[in-house]
Amino acid sequence: ASFIATGLTKAITPTSASSKIIVSFTTHQSNLDHNPPGFIMYRDGSPASDLIGVGATGSRTNLTAYPSASSQYYAGTFSWSGVDSPATTSAITYTLYWRNYGGTTYMNRSYNATDAWYLAHAPSALILMEVSV
């Protein structure tokens, strides 16, 4: 399966080339088969190397994050933060991509769409913060 954009995208313009960018996201997702999605943070259209694991071989994938299994009825909440070193004063756009590992995964809602009080919709968020060094 290919990675696709989640719709969580934000831009920031660092004031100094030595600044670091704290990148944080929180997602709410659910999946009938309890398979969590894999996430990759992109910077300006390409995977952000400072925000992705390294060393995966064979069929393994280097990811930004891989949450624990989610549920059919309850959207699992997952939060992640990392530090990027873009070394620029130009505008940078970060976009969260994801890939489903089985079944259908939904973001911001429960997989089960039954009208029940215990099924909720919750927003996901992407936050960028510049830190001067």
XYZ file of C-alpha atoms in Angstrom:
133
model
C 0.000 0.000 0.000
C 1.182 3.510 -0.793
C 1.391 6.374 1.653
C -1.236 9.081 1.163
C -1.628 12.557 2.656
C -3.844 12.691 5.753
C -4.965 16.275 5.215
C -2.840 17.437 8.163
C -0.541 20.021 6.587
C 0.949 23.262 7.924
C 3.616 25.756 6.895
C 6.146 27.679 8.974
C 8.865 30.200 8.083
C 11.873 30.013 10.444
C 13.426 33.331 11.481
C 16.933 31.815 11.555
C 18.654 29.034 9.606
C 19.905 27.618 12.917
C 16.363 27.280 14.328
C 14.870 23.893 15.081
C 11.235 23.059 14.376
C 9.289 20.999 16.889
C 6.777 18.963 14.904
C 3.906 17.377 16.848
C 0.791 15.570 15.788
C -2.132 13.868 17.436
C -4.394 11.537 15.484
C -7.576 9.648 16.240
C -8.016 6.532 14.110
C -9.924 3.257 14.094
C -9.769 0.058 12.060
C -12.042 -2.988 11.898
C -9.079 -5.374 11.882
C -7.207 -3.621 14.720
C -4.346 -2.764 12.326
C -2.757 0.596 13.124
C -1.574 2.868 10.331
C 2.062 3.796 9.742
C 2.887 7.519 9.582
C 5.597 9.431 7.696
C 6.146 13.184 8.083
C 6.946 14.943 4.819
C 8.786 18.254 4.532
C 8.195 20.168 1.293
C 6.959 17.090 -0.577
C 9.593 14.557 0.549
C 10.041 12.442 3.684
C 11.676 14.587 6.397
C 14.908 12.678 7.075
C 15.269 14.094 10.630
C 11.797 12.774 11.497
C 11.973 9.204 10.148
C 13.585 6.055 11.483
C 16.579 4.527 9.694
C 17.924 1.041 9.080
C 14.819 -0.795 7.872
C 15.721 -3.582 5.452
C 13.786 -6.097 3.365
C 10.040 -5.533 3.592
C 10.346 -3.270 6.641
C 9.600 0.456 6.375
C 11.299 3.445 8.012
C 8.489 5.424 9.631
C 7.962 8.547 11.678
C 5.520 6.726 13.938
C 3.614 3.471 14.282
C 0.880 3.604 16.941
C -0.512 0.637 18.801
C -3.530 -1.182 17.395
C -6.746 0.774 17.081
C -10.268 -0.422 17.690
C -13.392 -0.919 15.610
C -15.579 0.918 18.097
C -13.268 3.441 19.705
C -10.913 5.680 17.799
C -7.418 5.267 19.213
C -5.583 8.440 20.152
C -1.926 8.686 19.209
C 0.477 11.590 19.816
C 4.018 12.065 18.573
C 6.649 14.862 18.670
C 10.018 15.254 16.996
C 12.647 17.907 16.244
C 13.543 18.868 12.677
C 16.615 20.847 11.575
C 15.644 22.354 8.207
C 18.546 24.889 8.051
C 16.586 27.505 6.123
C 14.704 30.779 6.495
C 12.345 29.902 3.635
C 8.798 28.715 4.235
C 8.588 24.973 4.966
C 5.452 22.866 4.600
C 4.992 19.744 6.719
C 2.412 17.136 5.739
C 1.548 13.941 7.583
C 1.177 10.878 5.353
C -0.169 7.491 6.376
C -0.492 3.949 5.120
C -3.024 1.359 6.160
C -1.713 -2.135 6.924
C -4.979 -4.018 6.564
C -8.701 -3.423 6.365
C -10.060 0.105 6.203
C -8.736 2.717 8.599
C -10.611 5.903 9.440
C -9.214 9.088 10.892
C -11.202 11.354 13.233
C -13.992 8.830 13.795
C -14.797 5.310 14.869
C -14.830 2.594 12.213
C -18.302 1.586 13.318
C -20.769 4.225 12.084
C -23.692 3.061 14.227
C -25.654 5.837 15.922
C -24.582 5.158 19.500
C -23.621 7.438 22.390
C -20.208 5.757 22.819
C -19.104 6.412 19.208
C -17.483 9.790 18.714
C -15.722 11.964 16.201
C -12.537 13.666 17.403
C -10.169 16.004 15.539
C -6.558 15.297 14.660
C -3.965 18.070 14.776
C -0.536 19.053 13.458
C 1.442 21.644 15.450
C 4.691 23.364 14.412
C 6.814 25.448 16.767
C 10.125 27.205 16.053
C 12.859 26.996 18.667
C 15.865 29.333 18.430
C 19.244 27.825 19.235
